[in-house]
Amino acid sequence: MARTVDFWFDPSCPYTWVTSRWMVEAATVRPLDIRWHVLSLSVLNEHREVDPEGDTQGYLWGPVRVCVAVEQRYGQSGLERFFTAYGRRVHEGGEWVPFGEVLADAGLPTELAAAAETAEYDEAVRASHAAGIRLVGEHVGTPIVVTDDGAGNRFAFFGPVISRIPRGEEAGRLWDGVVLVATVSGFHELKGRPPVQPQF
């Protein structure tokens, strides 16, 4: 029986993109059913004196607004397709292309690109963000992963933050290890070496 994994992401974070591709890879070697949810770095950082993302123009609102607009009309399938197309263009391809082109890549109506320029979807963005953050806390960012321990007990964690996508059984072993650590009562944080640039 597949284990449900809820994955909260801001599509603009390159490390989150790497982690999301690891999750997709892990699902090929472990029985995982991934559900995608929007988390917003813009919402997370809006009351901070200094935005750690350096997004003074508010660009990061655009991708999450389009994500929510897509999800509302085309559900999980549409959201996954848009996120995948966005990650391939922006993170892997290094192309900051118009949202309409990404939507076309995903087989979705290009008019949904207009969502990026309106606050119409901000309430839904905030609600999705809040649903993920309340599970871990505002001391974290993107991604947040929620699953169960096999006995029906749900648990959540931030990360893992990785710079390379594990493949095949390596992806499965990382999943097993992360779940093992995250389910230990009292577990809070584990860090490795300083980050390197994401490898796509």
XYZ file of N, CA, C and O in Angstrom:
800
model
N 0.845 -1.197 0.000
C 0.000 0.000 0.000
C 0.884 1.253 0.000
O 1.839 1.346 0.770
N 0.552 2.207 -0.862
C 1.368 3.411 -1.000
C 1.230 4.315 0.212
O 0.144 4.479 0.769
N 2.340 4.882 0.611
C 2.363 5.859 1.702
C 2.153 7.244 1.111
O 2.836 7.631 0.151
N 1.218 8.009 1.652
C 0.959 9.363 1.165
C 2.045 10.306 1.654
O 2.396 10.311 2.838
N 2.567 11.105 0.744
C 3.566 12.114 1.067
C 3.036 13.460 0.592
O 2.774 13.649 -0.600
N 2.862 14.408 1.516
C 2.449 15.771 1.162
C 3.694 16.637 1.107
O 4.473 16.681 2.073
N 3.874 17.314 -0.010
C 5.107 18.064 -0.271
C 4.765 19.532 -0.514
O 4.137 19.865 -1.512
N 5.155 20.402 0.410
C 4.933 21.848 0.268
C 6.171 22.464 -0.355
O 7.295 22.232 0.116
N 5.980 23.289 -1.387
C 7.116 23.837 -2.132
C 6.857 25.251 -2.600
O 5.728 25.641 -2.871
N 7.932 26.036 -2.655
C 7.936 27.267 -3.431
C 8.688 26.929 -4.715
O 9.858 26.533 -4.656
N 8.055 27.065 -5.876
C 8.682 26.604 -7.123
C 9.954 27.339 -7.488
O 10.747 26.841 -8.297
N 10.185 28.519 -6.910
C 11.343 29.311 -7.301
C 12.635 28.909 -6.592
O 13.705 29.394 -6.966
N 12.551 28.049 -5.591
C 13.743 27.652 -4.838
C 14.461 26.504 -5.552
O 13.894 25.420 -5.700
N 15.714 26.695 -5.975
C 16.416 25.631 -6.702
C 16.679 24.389 -5.857
O 16.642 23.268 -6.371
N 16.944 24.562 -4.564
C 17.171 23.398 -3.706
C 15.868 22.608 -3.522
O 15.887 21.382 -3.462
N 14.753 23.325 -3.451
C 13.461 22.641 -3.374
C 13.204 21.844 -4.646
O 12.655 20.739 -4.595
N 13.597 22.390 -5.787
C 13.451 21.652 -7.040
C 14.234 20.337 -6.977
O 13.713 19.281 -7.341
N 15.469 20.393 -6.489
C 16.276 19.177 -6.374
C 15.588 18.184 -5.445
O 15.479 16.989 -5.754
N 15.108 18.664 -4.295
C 14.445 17.769 -3.348
C 13.178 17.173 -3.951
O 12.877 15.989 -3.752
N 12.449 17.951 -4.712
C 11.224 17.435 -5.343
C 11.535 16.354 -6.359
O 10.806 15.363 -6.482
N 12.637 16.503 -7.092
C 13.009 15.477 -8.072
C 13.490 14.217 -7.352
O 13.281 13.102 -7.849
N 14.115 14.386 -6.190
C 14.460 13.216 -5.372
C 13.193 12.490 -4.935
O 13.130 11.265 -4.992
N 12.166 13.257 -4.514
C 10.919 12.617 -4.090
C 10.297 11.833 -5.243
O 9.833 10.704 -5.057
N 10.294 12.417 -6.433
C 9.748 11.720 -7.604
C 10.550 10.455 -7.870
O 9.990 9.391 -8.175
N 11.857 10.562 -7.751
C 12.719 9.393 -7.961
C 12.484 8.338 -6.880
O 12.399 7.139 -7.173
N 12.371 8.768 -5.623
C 12.126 7.823 -4.532
C 10.828 7.062 -4.742
O 10.717 5.882 -4.386
N 9.838 7.733 -5.338
C 8.540 7.087 -5.577
C 8.614 6.000 -6.642
O 7.668 5.225 -6.794
N 9.744 5.914 -7.356
C 9.905 4.828 -8.327
C 10.437 3.558 -7.663
O 10.374 2.483 -8.268
N 10.976 3.701 -6.456
C 11.547 2.534 -5.770
C 10.909 2.283 -4.403
O 11.242 1.306 -3.730
N 10.025 3.157 -3.976
C 9.275 2.986 -2.745
C 7.811 3.291 -3.058
O 7.518 4.140 -3.912
N 6.861 2.655 -2.375
C 5.438 2.909 -2.661
C 4.975 4.235 -2.054
O 4.434 4.283 -0.951
N 5.192 5.326 -2.768
C 4.870 6.672 -2.292
C 3.874 7.331 -3.232
O 4.014 7.256 -4.457
N 2.887 7.995 -2.668
C 1.888 8.751 -3.418
C 2.068 10.215 -3.042
O 1.708 10.624 -1.934
N 2.668 11.008 -3.941
C 3.026 12.396 -3.625
C 1.870 13.328 -3.947
O 1.302 13.283 -5.039
N 1.551 14.194 -2.995
C 0.573 15.262 -3.200
C 1.304 16.588 -3.036
O 2.019 16.800 -2.062
N 1.082 17.498 -3.984
C 1.828 18.752 -4.047
C 1.005 19.903 -3.456
O -0.194 19.995 -3.688
N 1.696 20.807 -2.731
C 1.049 21.956 -2.104
C 1.976 23.168 -2.203
O 3.200 23.030 -2.137
N 1.393 24.348 -2.291
C 2.168 25.571 -2.435
C 2.590 26.112 -1.070
O 1.784 26.193 -0.135
N 3.862 26.481 -0.987
C 4.408 27.233 0.141
C 5.045 28.478 -0.451
O 5.638 28.402 -1.532
N 4.933 29.611 0.218
C 5.394 30.861 -0.374
C 6.492 31.520 0.455
O 6.269 31.907 1.606
N 7.671 31.670 -0.142
C 8.744 32.406 0.524
C 8.370 33.877 0.676
O 8.813 34.540 1.616
N 7.543 34.396 -0.217
C 7.087 35.788 -0.092
C 6.262 35.973 1.168
O 6.425 36.952 1.899
N 5.368 35.038 1.438
C 4.558 35.106 2.653
C 5.444 34.908 3.878
O 5.330 35.631 4.873
N 6.341 33.943 3.809
C 7.211 33.637 4.947
C 8.051 34.843 5.356
O 8.261 35.095 6.539
N 8.506 35.617 4.368
C 9.463 36.694 4.642
C 8.857 38.087 4.674
O 9.580 39.062 4.910
N 7.545 38.219 4.497
C 6.989 39.549 4.267
C 7.095 40.492 5.457
O 7.076 41.713 5.286
N 7.215 39.995 6.674
C 7.302 40.887 7.838
C 8.730 41.011 8.374
O 8.942 41.594 9.432
N 9.689 40.481 7.655
C 11.078 40.557 8.083
C 11.717 41.838 7.560
O 11.406 42.288 6.457
N 12.593 42.414 8.366
C 13.241 43.668 7.970
C 14.068 43.491 6.703
O 14.122 44.372 5.849
N 14.744 42.362 6.595
C 15.548 42.064 5.415
C 15.040 40.754 4.822
O 14.975 39.732 5.503
N 14.664 40.795 3.549
C 14.199 39.597 2.867
C 15.411 38.738 2.516
O 16.247 39.150 1.710
N 15.531 37.536 3.116
C 16.704 36.710 2.825
C 16.786 36.269 1.370
O 17.859 35.877 0.896
N 15.675 36.352 0.633
C 15.691 35.995 -0.785
C 16.097 37.180 -1.660
O 16.309 37.020 -2.857
N 16.145 38.385 -1.061
C 16.496 39.570 -1.837
C 15.458 39.937 -2.880
O 15.765 40.580 -3.889
N 14.210 39.543 -2.653
C 13.149 39.753 -3.648
C 12.452 41.090 -3.410
O 11.294 41.141 -3.022
N 13.157 42.173 -3.654
C 12.609 43.500 -3.379
C 11.483 43.886 -4.335
O 10.671 44.751 -4.014
N 11.406 43.243 -5.500
C 10.376 43.572 -6.485
C 9.129 42.699 -6.362
O 8.143 42.909 -7.074
N 9.157 41.710 -5.479
C 7.990 40.846 -5.303
C 7.795 39.832 -6.407
O 6.691 39.310 -6.598
N 8.883 39.495 -7.136
C 8.754 38.548 -8.237
C 8.247 37.181 -7.770
O 7.485 36.518 -8.487
N 8.651 36.756 -6.564
C 8.326 35.408 -6.118
C 6.833 35.181 -5.885
O 6.398 34.031 -5.740
N 6.050 36.253 -5.861
C 4.598 36.073 -5.784
C 4.051 35.439 -7.057
O 3.092 34.663 -7.020
N 4.634 35.770 -8.196
C 4.099 35.313 -9.476
C 3.984 33.808 -9.610
O 2.894 33.280 -9.898
N 5.088 33.068 -9.409
C 4.999 31.611 -9.599
C 4.003 30.927 -8.670
O 3.289 30.008 -9.104
N 3.918 31.359 -7.407
C 2.986 30.677 -6.500
C 1.539 31.022 -6.831
O 0.642 30.181 -6.673
N 1.299 32.222 -7.308
C -0.057 32.575 -7.745
C -0.485 31.711 -8.924
O -1.619 31.225 -8.972
N 0.419 31.532 -9.890
C 0.086 30.698 -11.041
C -0.126 29.254 -10.597
O -1.046 28.580 -11.063
N 0.705 28.769 -9.678
C 0.537 27.404 -9.152
C -0.868 27.212 -8.584
O -1.537 26.208 -8.870
N -1.323 28.151 -7.769
C -2.643 28.028 -7.140
C -3.747 28.119 -8.187
O -4.726 27.368 -8.143
N -3.580 29.031 -9.151
C -4.583 29.141 -10.217
C -4.691 27.826 -10.994
O -5.796 27.369 -11.297
N -3.553 27.225 -11.268
C -3.539 25.938 -11.982
C -4.203 24.863 -11.132
O -5.041 24.095 -11.623
N -3.839 24.799 -9.867
C -4.407 23.755 -9.006
C -5.920 23.889 -8.877
O -6.639 22.887 -8.883
N -6.410 25.122 -8.771
C -7.851 25.310 -8.622
C -8.615 24.826 -9.851
O -9.739 24.336 -9.730
N -8.024 24.954 -11.027
C -8.719 24.547 -12.247
C -8.393 23.132 -12.705
O -9.235 22.464 -13.288
N -7.167 22.673 -12.417
C -6.727 21.395 -12.975
C -6.217 20.408 -11.931
O -5.679 19.363 -12.288
N -6.385 20.741 -10.654
C -6.089 19.801 -9.585
C -4.619 19.439 -9.460
O -3.730 20.121 -9.971
N -4.383 18.318 -8.776
C -3.027 17.862 -8.520
C -2.247 17.588 -9.803
O -1.070 17.909 -9.912
N -2.905 17.003 -10.775
C -2.232 16.688 -12.034
C -1.712 17.957 -12.705
O -0.567 18.015 -13.159
N -2.556 18.984 -12.761
C -2.146 20.235 -13.375
C -1.020 20.899 -12.609
O -0.063 21.410 -13.206
N -1.130 20.902 -11.275
C -0.094 21.524 -10.446
C 1.240 20.812 -10.642
O 2.277 21.457 -10.796
N 1.219 19.503 -10.645
C 2.459 18.750 -10.843
C 3.061 19.051 -12.213
O 4.281 19.238 -12.348
N 2.232 19.115 -13.234
C 2.738 19.394 -14.581
C 3.347 20.784 -14.675
O 4.407 20.978 -15.290
N 2.683 21.772 -14.059
C 3.223 23.125 -14.107
C 4.538 23.217 -13.340
O 5.518 23.798 -13.831
N 4.577 22.651 -12.133
C 5.795 22.684 -11.329
C 6.943 22.009 -12.077
O 8.070 22.515 -12.106
N 6.664 20.885 -12.698
C 7.696 20.173 -13.449
C 8.199 21.009 -14.616
O 9.415 21.135 -14.837
N 7.287 21.600 -15.366
C 7.685 22.429 -16.508
C 8.462 23.659 -16.049
O 9.462 24.044 -16.674
N 8.022 24.268 -14.940
C 8.707 25.452 -14.400
C 10.124 25.086 -13.980
O 11.086 25.795 -14.309
N 10.267 23.987 -13.257
C 11.582 23.578 -12.794
C 12.529 23.265 -13.931
O 13.724 23.612 -13.883
N 12.006 22.626 -14.965
C 12.866 22.285 -16.107
C 13.335 23.535 -16.837
O 14.494 23.636 -17.245
N 12.432 24.507 -17.017
C 12.795 25.740 -17.722
C 13.708 26.629 -16.868
O 14.764 27.071 -17.321
N 13.263 26.894 -15.637
C 13.942 27.888 -14.800
C 15.197 27.328 -14.141
O 16.269 27.932 -14.217
N 15.078 26.189 -13.479
C 16.214 25.665 -12.727
C 17.181 24.867 -13.598
O 18.388 25.109 -13.565
N 16.665 23.948 -14.366
C 17.545 23.135 -15.192
C 18.005 23.879 -16.438
O 19.154 23.759 -16.857
N 17.103 24.656 -17.032
C 17.439 25.355 -18.268
C 18.006 26.743 -18.071
O 18.568 27.329 -18.995
N 17.844 27.300 -16.843
C 18.341 28.647 -16.584
C 17.615 29.716 -17.381
O 18.168 30.777 -17.662
N 16.347 29.458 -17.733
C 15.573 30.395 -18.550
C 14.478 31.044 -17.711
O 13.594 30.355 -17.216
N 14.527 32.341 -17.544
C 13.444 33.054 -16.857
C 12.418 33.480 -17.899
O 12.341 34.631 -18.304
N 11.660 32.485 -18.357
C 10.731 32.697 -19.461
C 9.378 33.151 -18.933
O 9.055 32.977 -17.758
N 8.543 33.754 -19.794
C 7.188 34.125 -19.379
C 6.400 32.902 -18.913
O 6.588 31.796 -19.430
N 5.502 33.116 -17.952
C 4.719 32.008 -17.410
C 3.885 31.321 -18.487
O 3.635 30.125 -18.411
N 3.457 32.080 -19.482
C 2.672 31.491 -20.552
C 3.423 30.378 -21.264
O 2.833 29.356 -21.645
N 4.729 30.544 -21.452
C 5.527 29.509 -22.103
C 5.618 28.256 -21.237
O 5.576 27.132 -21.738
N 5.745 28.459 -19.929
C 5.802 27.313 -19.007
C 4.463 26.582 -19.014
O 4.417 25.344 -19.045
N 3.382 27.339 -18.990
C 2.052 26.728 -19.038
C 1.870 25.922 -20.320
O 1.325 24.812 -20.302
N 2.331 26.468 -21.441
C 2.238 25.747 -22.708
C 3.032 24.454 -22.655
O 2.580 23.404 -23.130
N 4.223 24.517 -22.061
C 5.036 23.305 -21.899
C 4.277 22.237 -21.114
O 4.433 21.040 -21.361
N 3.478 22.692 -20.131
C 2.739 21.775 -19.253
C 1.410 21.339 -19.850
O 0.669 20.587 -19.215
N 1.091 21.835 -21.045
C -0.183 21.492 -21.670
C -1.365 22.161 -20.999
O -2.482 21.632 -20.993
N -1.137 23.371 -20.467
C -2.170 24.116 -19.749
C -2.455 25.429 -20.473
O -1.613 25.939 -21.213
N -3.639 26.008 -20.264
C -3.990 27.261 -20.949
C -3.046 28.405 -20.581
O -2.809 28.666 -19.400
N -2.532 29.065 -21.586
C -1.564 30.129 -21.332
C -2.189 31.340 -20.649
O -1.473 32.134 -20.028
N -3.513 31.486 -20.718
C -4.141 32.651 -20.076
C -4.017 32.608 -18.558
O -4.197 33.628 -17.884
N -3.704 31.450 -18.009
C -3.510 31.361 -16.555
C -2.295 32.162 -16.100
O -2.137 32.432 -14.910
N -1.446 32.565 -17.026
C -0.282 33.394 -16.690
C -0.698 34.714 -16.062
O 0.049 35.308 -15.278
N -1.906 35.181 -16.385
C -2.393 36.453 -15.836
C -2.515 36.412 -14.325
O -2.492 37.460 -13.667
N -2.621 35.221 -13.741
C -2.733 35.086 -12.288
C -1.522 35.667 -11.579
O -1.618 36.120 -10.434
N -0.375 35.679 -12.237
C 0.853 36.163 -11.613
C 0.778 37.638 -11.258
O 1.456 38.093 -10.328
N -0.061 38.387 -11.962
C -0.105 39.843 -11.806
C -1.285 40.339 -10.982
O -1.538 41.534 -10.926
N -2.006 39.426 -10.345
C -3.178 39.831 -9.575
C -3.137 39.227 -8.180
O -2.550 38.167 -7.988
N -3.771 39.912 -7.234
C -3.845 39.396 -5.864
C -5.029 38.447 -5.682
O -5.294 38.004 -4.567
N -5.710 38.107 -6.769
C -6.909 37.275 -6.692
C -6.662 35.951 -5.983
O -7.537 35.429 -5.289
N -5.468 35.407 -6.139
C -5.178 34.085 -5.578
C -4.367 34.142 -4.284
O -4.002 33.103 -3.739
N -4.116 35.358 -3.786
C -3.243 35.490 -2.618
C -3.816 34.835 -1.369
O -3.076 34.258 -0.559
N -5.126 34.911 -1.186
C -5.726 34.273 -0.015
C -5.510 32.770 -0.048
O -5.178 32.148 0.973
N -5.649 32.177 -1.218
C -5.426 30.734 -1.352
C -3.955 30.390 -1.182
O -3.616 29.349 -0.598
N -3.058 31.245 -1.678
C -1.623 31.040 -1.469
C -1.320 31.044 0.023
O -0.634 30.157 0.547
N -1.860 32.036 0.731
C -1.618 32.147 2.174
C -2.182 30.952 2.940
O -1.569 30.463 3.892
N -3.326 30.482 2.526
C -3.954 29.348 3.214
C -3.124 28.084 3.027
O -2.902 27.315 3.985
N -2.659 27.832 1.812
C -1.827 26.658 1.558
C -0.516 26.753 2.321
O -0.058 25.778 2.937
N 0.086 27.938 2.281
C 1.332 28.185 3.017
C 1.143 27.916 4.512
O 1.936 27.199 5.132
N 0.087 28.471 5.078
C -0.168 28.323 6.513
C -0.380 26.868 6.898
O 0.064 26.423 7.968
N -1.051 26.110 6.035
C -1.309 24.699 6.329
C -0.004 23.923 6.456
O 0.105 23.014 7.297
N 0.994 24.264 5.642
C 2.280 23.587 5.740
C 3.114 24.083 6.899
O 3.659 23.284 7.676
N 3.216 25.397 7.057
C 4.060 25.985 8.092
C 3.599 25.597 9.492
O 4.428 25.349 10.379
N 2.288 25.511 9.715
C 1.821 25.193 11.065
C 2.228 23.781 11.501
O 2.230 23.476 12.684
N 2.607 22.940 10.550
C 3.015 21.576 10.877
C 4.448 21.497 11.394
O 4.823 20.539 12.064
N 5.257 22.515 11.058
C 6.669 22.500 11.452
C 7.042 23.767 12.228
O 7.701 23.707 13.251
N 6.633 24.932 11.720
C 6.942 26.190 12.394
C 7.582 27.184 11.445
O 8.121 26.810 10.398
N 7.560 28.463 11.814
C 8.058 29.521 10.940
C 9.570 29.634 10.923
O 10.119 30.498 10.248
N 10.257 28.760 11.649
C 11.718 28.775 11.641
C 12.284 28.011 10.441
O 13.502 27.923 10.295
N 11.403 27.464 9.602
C 11.863 26.714 8.433
C 11.403 27.412 7.160
O 10.752 28.449 7.205
N 11.758 26.813 6.039
C 11.342 27.349 4.743
C 10.807 26.246 3.871
O 10.039 25.405 4.310
N 11.250 26.221 2.630
C 10.772 25.260 1.650
C 11.865 24.258 1.320
O 13.033 24.658 1.234
N 11.547 22.962 1.207
C 10.229 22.334 1.252
C 9.884 21.805 2.646
O 10.744 21.648 3.502
N 8.604 21.502 2.817
C 8.104 20.794 3.991
C 7.492 19.490 3.504
O 6.752 19.477 2.522
N 7.829 18.418 4.179
C 7.338 17.090 3.806
C 6.542 16.511 4.973
O 6.977 16.603 6.124
N 5.390 15.953 4.664
C 4.541 15.323 5.677
C 4.189 13.922 5.199
O 3.812 13.726 4.043
N 4.340 12.957 6.091
C 3.968 11.585 5.758
C 3.585 10.878 7.057
O 3.336 11.528 8.072
N 3.522 9.556 7.021
C 3.189 8.816 8.246
C 4.261 7.771 8.520
O 5.095 7.475 7.675
N 4.233 7.233 9.738
C 5.271 6.296 10.172
C 4.937 4.845 9.846
O 5.607 3.932 10.315
N 3.910 4.617 9.077
C 3.500 3.266 8.748
C 2.447 2.724 9.683
O 1.782 1.734 9.398
N 2.292 3.402 10.822
C 1.274 3.010 11.800
C 0.139 4.025 11.857
O -0.676 4.011 12.763
N 0.138 4.936 10.874
C -0.931 5.921 10.804
C -0.647 7.231 11.515
O -1.479 8.136 11.507
N 0.532 7.366 12.137
C 0.892 8.601 12.837
C 1.591 9.549 11.862
O 2.636 9.207 11.299
N 1.005 10.731 11.672
C 1.566 11.703 10.736
C 2.694 12.487 11.394
O 2.658 12.776 12.589
N 3.706 12.840 10.612
C 4.800 13.674 11.104
C 5.301 14.525 9.952
O 5.093 14.200 8.782
N 5.948 15.639 10.305
C 6.386 16.604 9.296
C 7.834 16.993 9.554
O 8.310 16.957 10.690
N 8.513 17.386 8.472
C 9.885 17.861 8.615
C 10.209 18.813 7.465
O 9.556 18.804 6.424
N 11.217 19.632 7.680
C 11.734 20.546 6.670
C 12.868 19.848 5.924
O 13.720 19.210 6.530
N 12.871 19.985 4.599
C 13.961 19.410 3.826
C 13.646 18.019 3.326
O 12.473 17.655 3.191
N 14.669 17.231 3.076
C 16.086 17.563 3.230
C 16.560 18.533 2.144
O 16.053 18.525 1.028
N 17.529 19.368 2.507
C 18.140 20.279 1.553
C 19.323 19.530 0.934
O 20.282 19.197 1.629
N 19.215 19.254 -0.341
C 20.255 18.514 -1.051
C 20.604 19.254 -2.337
O 19.789 20.008 -2.869
N 21.821 19.064 -2.805
C 22.257 19.769 -4.015
C 22.367 18.842 -5.223
O 22.639 19.301 -6.328
N 22.149 17.540 -5.009
C 22.231 16.567 -6.093
C 21.050 15.615 -5.960
O 20.647 15.270 -4.853
N 20.502 15.181 -7.079
C 19.347 14.283 -7.063
C 19.813 12.829 -6.975
O 20.415 12.319 -7.927
N 19.560 12.152 -5.850
C 19.888 10.725 -5.789
C 18.985 9.955 -6.760
O 17.827 10.313 -6.956
N 19.516 8.909 -7.332
C 18.758 8.125 -8.307
C 18.587 6.687 -7.824
O 19.405 6.165 -7.084
N 17.514 6.051 -8.293
C 17.285 4.646 -8.014
C 17.269 4.320 -6.531
O 16.688 5.044 -5.719
N 17.925 3.234 -6.178
C 17.903 2.767 -4.804
C 18.546 3.759 -3.838
O 18.181 3.818 -2.673
N 19.482 4.572 -4.326
C 20.055 5.613 -3.463
C 18.965 6.578 -3.003
O 18.940 7.008 -1.848
N 18.054 6.923 -3.901
C 16.925 7.788 -3.540
C 16.046 7.106 -2.502
O 15.579 7.748 -1.554
N 15.813 5.811 -2.667
C 15.016 5.060 -1.702
C 15.673 4.991 -0.341
O 15.010 5.145 0.693
N 16.984 4.786 -0.311
C 17.692 4.721 0.971
C 17.661 6.059 1.688
O 17.510 6.110 2.918
N 17.791 7.158 0.930
C 17.703 8.476 1.563
C 16.318 8.673 2.166
O 16.183 9.177 3.287
N 15.278 8.257 1.443
C 13.920 8.346 1.982
C 13.804 7.548 3.282
O 13.301 8.053 4.287
N 14.286 6.316 3.269
C 14.217 5.474 4.467
C 14.916 6.147 5.644
O 14.416 6.154 6.769
N 16.089 6.731 5.377
C 16.861 7.356 6.445
C 16.205 8.602 6.984
O 16.172 8.826 8.204
N 15.686 9.438 6.093
C 15.016 10.668 6.525
C 13.806 10.334 7.392
O 13.590 10.939 8.444
N 13.015 9.351 6.961
C 11.842 8.953 7.731
C 12.259 8.408 9.093
O 11.669 8.735 10.129
N 13.308 7.591 9.119
C 13.780 7.026 10.378
C 14.178 8.122 11.358
O 13.777 8.105 12.531
N 14.947 9.101 10.884
C 15.398 10.186 11.754
C 14.229 11.062 12.190
O 14.084 11.403 13.360
N 13.374 11.429 11.249
C 12.296 12.383 11.540
C 11.244 11.822 12.482
O 10.518 12.592 13.123
N 11.132 10.506 12.590
C 10.122 9.926 13.477
C 10.636 9.697 14.895
O 9.874 9.273 15.755
N 11.910 9.985 15.137
C 12.446 9.832 16.494
C 11.879 10.945 17.375
O 11.980 12.130 17.039
N 11.282 10.591 18.484
C 10.703 11.573 19.395
C 11.773 12.544 19.872
O 12.852 12.143 20.317
N 11.488 13.836 19.751
C 12.423 14.860 20.178
C 13.383 15.324 19.103
O 14.132 16.277 19.310
N 13.361 14.671 17.938
C 14.267 15.092 16.866
C 13.937 16.509 16.419
O 12.774 16.866 16.253
N 14.974 17.331 16.206
C 14.745 18.714 15.790
C 15.536 19.100 14.548
O 14.984 19.649 13.602
N 16.831 18.818 14.520
C 17.625 19.362 13.424
C 18.841 18.489 13.156
O 19.432 17.926 14.064
N 19.215 18.415 11.879
C 20.409 17.717 11.437
C 20.966 18.499 10.263
O 20.237 18.812 9.319
N 22.244 18.863 10.328
C 22.853 19.615 9.226
C 24.146 18.944 8.785
O 24.818 18.287 9.575
N 24.466 19.151 7.520
C 25.701 18.609 6.966
C 26.669 19.723 6.638
O 26.671 20.784 7.260
N 27.472 19.494 5.621
C 28.469 20.473 5.190
C 27.786 21.704 4.592
O 26.618 21.649 4.232
N 28.527 22.814 4.454
C 27.946 23.995 3.809
C 27.414 23.645 2.421
O 27.966 22.773 1.738
N 26.345 24.304 1.990
C 25.726 23.959 0.693
C 26.619 24.301 -0.490
O 27.430 25.215 -0.434
N 26.423 23.527 -1.546
C 27.058 23.836 -2.828
C 25.938 24.122 -3.812
O 24.764 23.897 -3.534
N 26.289 24.635 -4.968
C 25.279 24.971 -5.967
C 24.529 23.708 -6.393
O 25.126 22.640 -6.552
N 23.211 23.838 -6.591
C 22.437 22.673 -7.034
C 22.954 22.113 -8.349
O 23.354 22.859 -9.243
N 22.938 20.788 -8.439
C 23.361 20.107 -9.662
C 22.135 19.479 -10.296
O 21.484 18.631 -9.688
N 21.813 19.874 -11.519
C 20.622 19.359 -12.198
C 21.000 18.324 -13.224
O 20.196 17.737 -13.850
